[in-house]
Amino acid sequence: MLNRITLRTVACLAFFLFGAALQAQEMVKESATGVEFPEAITISHGDNEYQLHVTGTAVRKKFFFQVYGVAHYMEDAGSYKSAKEARKAALEDGKAKEIVMSFVRDVGGDKIKDAFDEAFQTNMSAAERETAKADMATVLGYFSGEAKEDNQYGFRWLPGGVLITVIEGEEKPAVVSVPMAKALWSAWLGDDAVVDANAMVSRIVE
């Protein structure tokens, strides 16, 4: 009986502490969709672990429809005097970064694939696309299924151009290509971004 009470007490305490930790975690809300993202995340690859903080959020719209809320995370982001300066830093290799998309409507796999292919075609030179042809096909091949409402998709850009696709928490095999990573990041943080690029770095601008 004593052992049973002790085990029950330990289980209740663990549940309480876990719940308290969740409540204590700061969340950042994307205002248009209401999607909430953790302020800080920890990711790992191989023997390396990275602590990332959210730099900003935005909404992807198509015509009048909201498609997904998106957050950008960066390691040791620091602060910048302008959004342009912050966005430039986010488009450079060297620091671990992550893009997280949280869908607010169902989207077909072909549409998702076409969107990322357009990012490659628009933001990479012909020579870069030729060099990365096989890796581009690999990454685009990960998006064969439909994204459902509340699904989360993302990309991780780790130092050295390591690009990892994450679909519903599942890490796909990485490819290594700085031009590909920069092309994808440009879709959200470049001059012709599909979202408000300045909003994606608003938390690290003085």
PDB file of C-alpha atoms in Angstrom:
ATOM      1  CA  MET A   1       0.000   0.000   0.000  1.00  0.00           C
ATOM      2  CA  LEU A   2       2.818   2.389   0.910  1.00  0.00           C
ATOM      3  CA  ASN A   3       4.556   1.758  -2.415  1.00  0.00           C
ATOM      4  CA  ARG A   4       1.317   2.398  -4.282  1.00  0.00           C
ATOM      5  CA  ILE A   5       0.783   5.712  -2.459  1.00  0.00           C
ATOM      6  CA  THR A   6       4.400   6.726  -3.086  1.00  0.00           C
ATOM      7  CA  LEU A   7       4.177   5.952  -6.790  1.00  0.00           C
ATOM      8  CA  ARG A   8       0.906   7.839  -7.060  1.00  0.00           C
ATOM      9  CA  THR A   9       2.419  10.837  -5.263  1.00  0.00           C
ATOM     10  CA  VAL A  10       5.448  10.844  -7.563  1.00  0.00           C
ATOM     11  CA  ALA A  11       3.231  10.582 -10.650  1.00  0.00           C
ATOM     12  CA  CYS A  12       1.039  13.468  -9.505  1.00  0.00           C
ATOM     13  CA  LEU A  13       4.074  15.598  -8.710  1.00  0.00           C
ATOM     14  CA  ALA A  14       5.601  14.878 -12.123  1.00  0.00           C
ATOM     15  CA  PHE A  15       2.342  15.780 -13.848  1.00  0.00           C
ATOM     16  CA  PHE A  16       2.101  19.018 -11.860  1.00  0.00           C
ATOM     17  CA  LEU A  17       5.683  20.023 -12.645  1.00  0.00           C
ATOM     18  CA  PHE A  18       5.243  19.210 -16.341  1.00  0.00           C
ATOM     19  CA  GLY A  19       2.063  21.268 -16.491  1.00  0.00           C
ATOM     20  CA  ALA A  20       3.711  24.162 -14.695  1.00  0.00           C
ATOM     21  CA  ALA A  21       6.607  24.089 -17.150  1.00  0.00           C
ATOM     22  CA  LEU A  22       4.218  24.250 -20.082  1.00  0.00           C
ATOM     23  CA  GLN A  23       2.340  27.161 -18.553  1.00  0.00           C
ATOM     24  CA  ALA A  24       5.602  28.983 -17.875  1.00  0.00           C
ATOM     25  CA  GLN A  25       6.757  28.724 -21.482  1.00  0.00           C
ATOM     26  CA  GLU A  26       6.324  32.049 -23.225  1.00  0.00           C
ATOM     27  CA  MET A  27       4.271  31.942 -26.412  1.00  0.00           C
ATOM     28  CA  VAL A  28       4.188  34.433 -29.264  1.00  0.00           C
ATOM     29  CA  LYS A  29       0.893  34.918 -31.112  1.00  0.00           C
ATOM     30  CA  GLU A  30       0.661  35.644 -34.827  1.00  0.00           C
ATOM     31  CA  SER A  31      -2.036  38.314 -34.732  1.00  0.00           C
ATOM     32  CA  ALA A  32      -3.929  37.578 -37.954  1.00  0.00           C
ATOM     33  CA  THR A  33      -4.371  33.815 -37.528  1.00  0.00           C
ATOM     34  CA  GLY A  34      -4.164  33.598 -33.747  1.00  0.00           C
ATOM     35  CA  VAL A  35      -1.575  30.827 -34.072  1.00  0.00           C
ATOM     36  CA  GLU A  36       0.790  30.686 -31.104  1.00  0.00           C
ATOM     37  CA  PHE A  37       4.457  29.755 -31.371  1.00  0.00           C
ATOM     38  CA  PRO A  38       6.958  29.072 -28.564  1.00  0.00           C
ATOM     39  CA  GLU A  39       9.266  32.013 -27.925  1.00  0.00           C
ATOM     40  CA  ALA A  40      12.255  29.666 -27.691  1.00  0.00           C
ATOM     41  CA  ILE A  41      13.011  26.223 -29.111  1.00  0.00           C
ATOM     42  CA  THR A  42      15.902  23.780 -28.866  1.00  0.00           C
ATOM     43  CA  ILE A  43      16.954  21.770 -31.903  1.00  0.00           C
ATOM     44  CA  SER A  44      19.776  19.303 -32.425  1.00  0.00           C
ATOM     45  CA  HIS A  45      21.648  17.740 -35.307  1.00  0.00           C
ATOM     46  CA  GLY A  46      24.369  15.188 -34.817  1.00  0.00           C
ATOM     47  CA  ASP A  47      26.344  16.175 -31.739  1.00  0.00           C
ATOM     48  CA  ASN A  48      25.279  19.813 -31.936  1.00  0.00           C
ATOM     49  CA  GLU A  49      22.441  21.461 -30.031  1.00  0.00           C
ATOM     50  CA  TYR A  50      21.082  24.904 -30.823  1.00  0.00           C
ATOM     51  CA  GLN A  51      18.993  27.331 -28.770  1.00  0.00           C
ATOM     52  CA  LEU A  52      16.798  29.467 -31.033  1.00  0.00           C
ATOM     53  CA  HIS A  53      14.489  32.392 -30.296  1.00  0.00           C
ATOM     54  CA  VAL A  54      11.633  33.682 -32.400  1.00  0.00           C
ATOM     55  CA  THR A  55      12.495  36.820 -34.388  1.00  0.00           C
ATOM     56  CA  GLY A  56       8.976  37.493 -35.664  1.00  0.00           C
ATOM     57  CA  THR A  57       5.777  36.083 -37.125  1.00  0.00           C
ATOM     58  CA  ALA A  58       3.577  36.752 -40.148  1.00  0.00           C
ATOM     59  CA  VAL A  59       0.613  35.382 -42.081  1.00  0.00           C
ATOM     60  CA  ARG A  60       0.629  33.882 -45.560  1.00  0.00           C
ATOM     61  CA  LYS A  61      -2.434  34.882 -47.537  1.00  0.00           C
ATOM     62  CA  LYS A  62      -3.608  33.783 -50.959  1.00  0.00           C
ATOM     63  CA  PHE A  63      -6.111  36.234 -52.365  1.00  0.00           C
ATOM     64  CA  PHE A  64      -8.405  36.876 -49.367  1.00  0.00           C
ATOM     65  CA  PHE A  65      -7.699  33.567 -47.626  1.00  0.00           C
ATOM     66  CA  GLN A  66      -5.290  32.926 -44.789  1.00  0.00           C
ATOM     67  CA  VAL A  67      -3.104  29.898 -45.523  1.00  0.00           C
ATOM     68  CA  TYR A  68      -0.744  29.638 -42.568  1.00  0.00           C
ATOM     69  CA  GLY A  69       0.863  31.523 -39.734  1.00  0.00           C
ATOM     70  CA  VAL A  70       4.638  31.454 -39.900  1.00  0.00           C
ATOM     71  CA  ALA A  71       7.413  32.087 -37.383  1.00  0.00           C
ATOM     72  CA  HIS A  72      11.137  32.555 -37.869  1.00  0.00           C
ATOM     73  CA  TYR A  73      13.673  31.432 -35.285  1.00  0.00           C
ATOM     74  CA  MET A  74      17.374  32.268 -35.088  1.00  0.00           C
ATOM     75  CA  GLU A  75      20.347  31.378 -32.921  1.00  0.00           C
ATOM     76  CA  ASP A  76      22.022  34.311 -31.143  1.00  0.00           C
ATOM     77  CA  ALA A  77      19.861  36.724 -33.118  1.00  0.00           C
ATOM     78  CA  GLY A  78      20.997  39.846 -31.279  1.00  0.00           C
ATOM     79  CA  SER A  79      19.409  43.164 -32.239  1.00  0.00           C
ATOM     80  CA  TYR A  80      19.572  45.343 -35.330  1.00  0.00           C
ATOM     81  CA  LYS A  81      18.963  48.990 -36.124  1.00  0.00           C
ATOM     82  CA  SER A  82      16.666  48.251 -39.061  1.00  0.00           C
ATOM     83  CA  ALA A  83      14.507  45.462 -40.450  1.00  0.00           C
ATOM     84  CA  LYS A  84      16.607  45.474 -43.609  1.00  0.00           C
ATOM     85  CA  GLU A  85      19.751  44.782 -41.592  1.00  0.00           C
ATOM     86  CA  ALA A  86      18.022  42.036 -39.595  1.00  0.00           C
ATOM     87  CA  ARG A  87      16.659  40.365 -42.719  1.00  0.00           C
ATOM     88  CA  LYS A  88      20.092  40.455 -44.332  1.00  0.00           C
ATOM     89  CA  ALA A  89      21.552  38.680 -41.308  1.00  0.00           C
ATOM     90  CA  ALA A  90      18.812  36.036 -41.471  1.00  0.00           C
ATOM     91  CA  LEU A  91      19.689  35.301 -45.103  1.00  0.00           C
ATOM     92  CA  GLU A  92      23.330  34.540 -44.348  1.00  0.00           C
ATOM     93  CA  ASP A  93      24.817  31.149 -43.545  1.00  0.00           C
ATOM     94  CA  GLY A  94      26.486  30.629 -40.178  1.00  0.00           C
ATOM     95  CA  LYS A  95      23.749  30.644 -37.525  1.00  0.00           C
ATOM     96  CA  ALA A  96      21.111  27.999 -36.968  1.00  0.00           C
ATOM     97  CA  LYS A  97      17.653  29.104 -38.100  1.00  0.00           C
ATOM     98  CA  GLU A  98      14.204  27.619 -38.464  1.00  0.00           C
ATOM     99  CA  ILE A  99      11.002  28.467 -40.293  1.00  0.00           C
ATOM    100  CA  VAL A 100       7.767  27.026 -38.841  1.00  0.00           C
ATOM    101  CA  MET A 101       4.494  27.139 -40.769  1.00  0.00           C
ATOM    102  CA  SER A 102       1.241  26.326 -38.970  1.00  0.00           C
ATOM    103  CA  PHE A 103      -1.556  25.786 -41.484  1.00  0.00           C
ATOM    104  CA  VAL A 104      -4.990  27.256 -40.848  1.00  0.00           C
ATOM    105  CA  ARG A 105      -6.608  25.539 -43.851  1.00  0.00           C
ATOM    106  CA  ASP A 106      -6.067  22.378 -45.896  1.00  0.00           C
ATOM    107  CA  VAL A 107      -3.581  22.766 -48.760  1.00  0.00           C
ATOM    108  CA  GLY A 108      -2.806  20.195 -51.437  1.00  0.00           C
ATOM    109  CA  GLY A 109       0.672  18.742 -51.662  1.00  0.00           C
ATOM    110  CA  ASP A 110       1.071  19.873 -55.270  1.00  0.00           C
ATOM    111  CA  LYS A 111       0.395  23.493 -54.312  1.00  0.00           C
ATOM    112  CA  ILE A 112       2.949  23.336 -51.512  1.00  0.00           C
ATOM    113  CA  LYS A 113       5.503  21.738 -53.810  1.00  0.00           C
ATOM    114  CA  ASP A 114       4.875  24.363 -56.495  1.00  0.00           C
ATOM    115  CA  ALA A 115       5.346  27.180 -53.974  1.00  0.00           C
ATOM    116  CA  PHE A 116       8.747  25.924 -52.863  1.00  0.00           C
ATOM    117  CA  ASP A 117       9.799  25.148 -56.417  1.00  0.00           C
ATOM    118  CA  GLU A 118       8.944  28.749 -57.308  1.00  0.00           C
ATOM    119  CA  ALA A 119      11.217  29.889 -54.470  1.00  0.00           C
ATOM    120  CA  PHE A 120      14.068  27.876 -55.973  1.00  0.00           C
ATOM    121  CA  GLN A 121      13.396  29.122 -59.502  1.00  0.00           C
ATOM    122  CA  THR A 122      13.091  32.753 -58.421  1.00  0.00           C
ATOM    123  CA  ASN A 123      15.925  33.000 -55.920  1.00  0.00           C
ATOM    124  CA  MET A 124      18.631  30.761 -57.412  1.00  0.00           C
ATOM    125  CA  SER A 125      20.729  31.264 -60.520  1.00  0.00           C
ATOM    126  CA  ALA A 126      20.569  28.749 -63.373  1.00  0.00           C
ATOM    127  CA  ALA A 127      24.010  27.463 -62.395  1.00  0.00           C
ATOM    128  CA  GLU A 128      22.968  27.027 -58.756  1.00  0.00           C
ATOM    129  CA  ARG A 129      19.814  25.160 -59.772  1.00  0.00           C
ATOM    130  CA  GLU A 130      21.793  22.833 -62.023  1.00  0.00           C
ATOM    131  CA  THR A 131      24.260  22.032 -59.248  1.00  0.00           C
ATOM    132  CA  ALA A 132      21.471  21.429 -56.723  1.00  0.00           C
ATOM    133  CA  LYS A 133      19.102  19.670 -59.135  1.00  0.00           C
ATOM    134  CA  ALA A 134      19.070  16.335 -57.297  1.00  0.00           C
ATOM    135  CA  ASP A 135      18.768  17.936 -53.859  1.00  0.00           C
ATOM    136  CA  MET A 136      15.919  20.164 -55.043  1.00  0.00           C
ATOM    137  CA  ALA A 137      14.058  17.089 -56.283  1.00  0.00           C
ATOM    138  CA  THR A 138      14.653  15.389 -52.931  1.00  0.00           C
ATOM    139  CA  VAL A 139      13.241  18.275 -50.906  1.00  0.00           C
ATOM    140  CA  LEU A 140      10.259  18.830 -53.190  1.00  0.00           C
ATOM    141  CA  GLY A 141       9.519  15.106 -53.017  1.00  0.00           C
ATOM    142  CA  TYR A 142       8.845  15.408 -49.297  1.00  0.00           C
ATOM    143  CA  PHE A 143       5.647  17.361 -50.029  1.00  0.00           C
ATOM    144  CA  SER A 144       3.543  14.686 -51.697  1.00  0.00           C
ATOM    145  CA  GLY A 145       0.733  14.701 -49.162  1.00  0.00           C
ATOM    146  CA  GLU A 146      -1.912  17.264 -48.284  1.00  0.00           C
ATOM    147  CA  ALA A 147      -1.274  19.645 -45.408  1.00  0.00           C
ATOM    148  CA  LYS A 148      -4.234  19.631 -43.046  1.00  0.00           C
ATOM    149  CA  GLU A 149      -5.433  22.452 -40.835  1.00  0.00           C
ATOM    150  CA  ASP A 150      -3.242  22.667 -37.700  1.00  0.00           C
ATOM    151  CA  ASN A 151      -0.404  20.729 -39.362  1.00  0.00           C
ATOM    152  CA  GLN A 152       3.048  22.216 -38.917  1.00  0.00           C
ATOM    153  CA  TYR A 153       5.705  22.154 -41.625  1.00  0.00           C
ATOM    154  CA  GLY A 154       9.113  23.749 -41.491  1.00  0.00           C
ATOM    155  CA  PHE A 155      12.717  24.041 -42.556  1.00  0.00           C
ATOM    156  CA  ARG A 156      15.927  24.182 -40.544  1.00  0.00           C
ATOM    157  CA  TRP A 157      18.998  25.915 -41.917  1.00  0.00           C
ATOM    158  CA  LEU A 158      22.044  24.852 -39.939  1.00  0.00           C
ATOM    159  CA  PRO A 159      25.618  26.139 -40.333  1.00  0.00           C
ATOM    160  CA  GLY A 160      27.285  25.007 -43.538  1.00  0.00           C
ATOM    161  CA  GLY A 161      24.077  25.005 -45.566  1.00  0.00           C
ATOM    162  CA  VAL A 162      22.558  21.934 -43.915  1.00  0.00           C
ATOM    163  CA  LEU A 163      18.872  22.062 -44.864  1.00  0.00           C
ATOM    164  CA  ILE A 164      16.417  19.868 -42.980  1.00  0.00           C
ATOM    165  CA  THR A 165      12.743  19.596 -43.858  1.00  0.00           C
ATOM    166  CA  VAL A 166      10.403  18.966 -40.916  1.00  0.00           C
ATOM    167  CA  ILE A 167       6.853  17.739 -41.507  1.00  0.00           C
ATOM    168  CA  GLU A 168       4.641  17.312 -38.456  1.00  0.00           C
ATOM    169  CA  GLY A 169       7.692  16.906 -36.246  1.00  0.00           C
ATOM    170  CA  GLU A 170       9.344  14.331 -38.507  1.00  0.00           C
ATOM    171  CA  GLU A 171      12.812  15.317 -39.697  1.00  0.00           C
ATOM    172  CA  LYS A 172      13.488  14.313 -43.274  1.00  0.00           C
ATOM    173  CA  PRO A 173      17.012  13.440 -44.468  1.00  0.00           C
ATOM    174  CA  ALA A 174      19.089  16.594 -44.815  1.00  0.00           C
ATOM    175  CA  VAL A 175      20.576  18.045 -47.967  1.00  0.00           C
ATOM    176  CA  VAL A 176      23.509  20.454 -48.009  1.00  0.00           C
ATOM    177  CA  SER A 177      23.114  23.576 -50.140  1.00  0.00           C
ATOM    178  CA  VAL A 178      23.521  27.177 -49.025  1.00  0.00           C
ATOM    179  CA  PRO A 179      21.832  28.468 -52.228  1.00  0.00           C
ATOM    180  CA  MET A 180      18.771  26.280 -51.610  1.00  0.00           C
ATOM    181  CA  ALA A 181      18.492  27.360 -47.983  1.00  0.00           C
ATOM    182  CA  LYS A 182      18.881  31.013 -48.896  1.00  0.00           C
ATOM    183  CA  ALA A 183      16.300  30.662 -51.685  1.00  0.00           C
ATOM    184  CA  LEU A 184      13.717  29.234 -49.298  1.00  0.00           C
ATOM    185  CA  TRP A 185      14.425  31.834 -46.615  1.00  0.00           C
ATOM    186  CA  SER A 186      14.079  34.559 -49.241  1.00  0.00           C
ATOM    187  CA  ALA A 187      10.468  33.467 -49.739  1.00  0.00           C
ATOM    188  CA  TRP A 188       9.703  34.832 -46.258  1.00  0.00           C
ATOM    189  CA  LEU A 189      12.522  37.316 -45.611  1.00  0.00           C
ATOM    190  CA  GLY A 190      13.604  38.533 -49.050  1.00  0.00           C
ATOM    191  CA  ASP A 191      12.663  41.687 -50.929  1.00  0.00           C
ATOM    192  CA  ASP A 192       9.846  39.865 -52.750  1.00  0.00           C
ATOM    193  CA  ALA A 193       8.650  37.774 -49.821  1.00  0.00           C
ATOM    194  CA  VAL A 194       5.201  36.162 -49.816  1.00  0.00           C
ATOM    195  CA  VAL A 195       4.588  37.554 -46.311  1.00  0.00           C
ATOM    196  CA  ASP A 196       5.430  40.772 -44.485  1.00  0.00           C
ATOM    197  CA  ALA A 197       9.191  40.216 -44.330  1.00  0.00           C
ATOM    198  CA  ASN A 198       9.745  43.018 -41.830  1.00  0.00           C
ATOM    199  CA  ALA A 199       7.286  41.384 -39.433  1.00  0.00           C
ATOM    200  CA  MET A 200       9.431  38.245 -39.527  1.00  0.00           C
ATOM    201  CA  VAL A 201      12.247  40.127 -37.780  1.00  0.00           C
ATOM    202  CA  SER A 202      10.223  42.656 -35.775  1.00  0.00           C
ATOM    203  CA  ARG A 203      11.305  41.243 -32.405  1.00  0.00           C
ATOM    204  CA  ILE A 204      15.016  41.806 -33.073  1.00  0.00           C
ATOM    205  CA  VAL A 205      14.826  45.362 -34.437  1.00  0.00           C
ATOM    206  CA  GLU A 206      15.652  48.144 -31.977  1.00  0.00           C
TER     207      GLU A 206
END
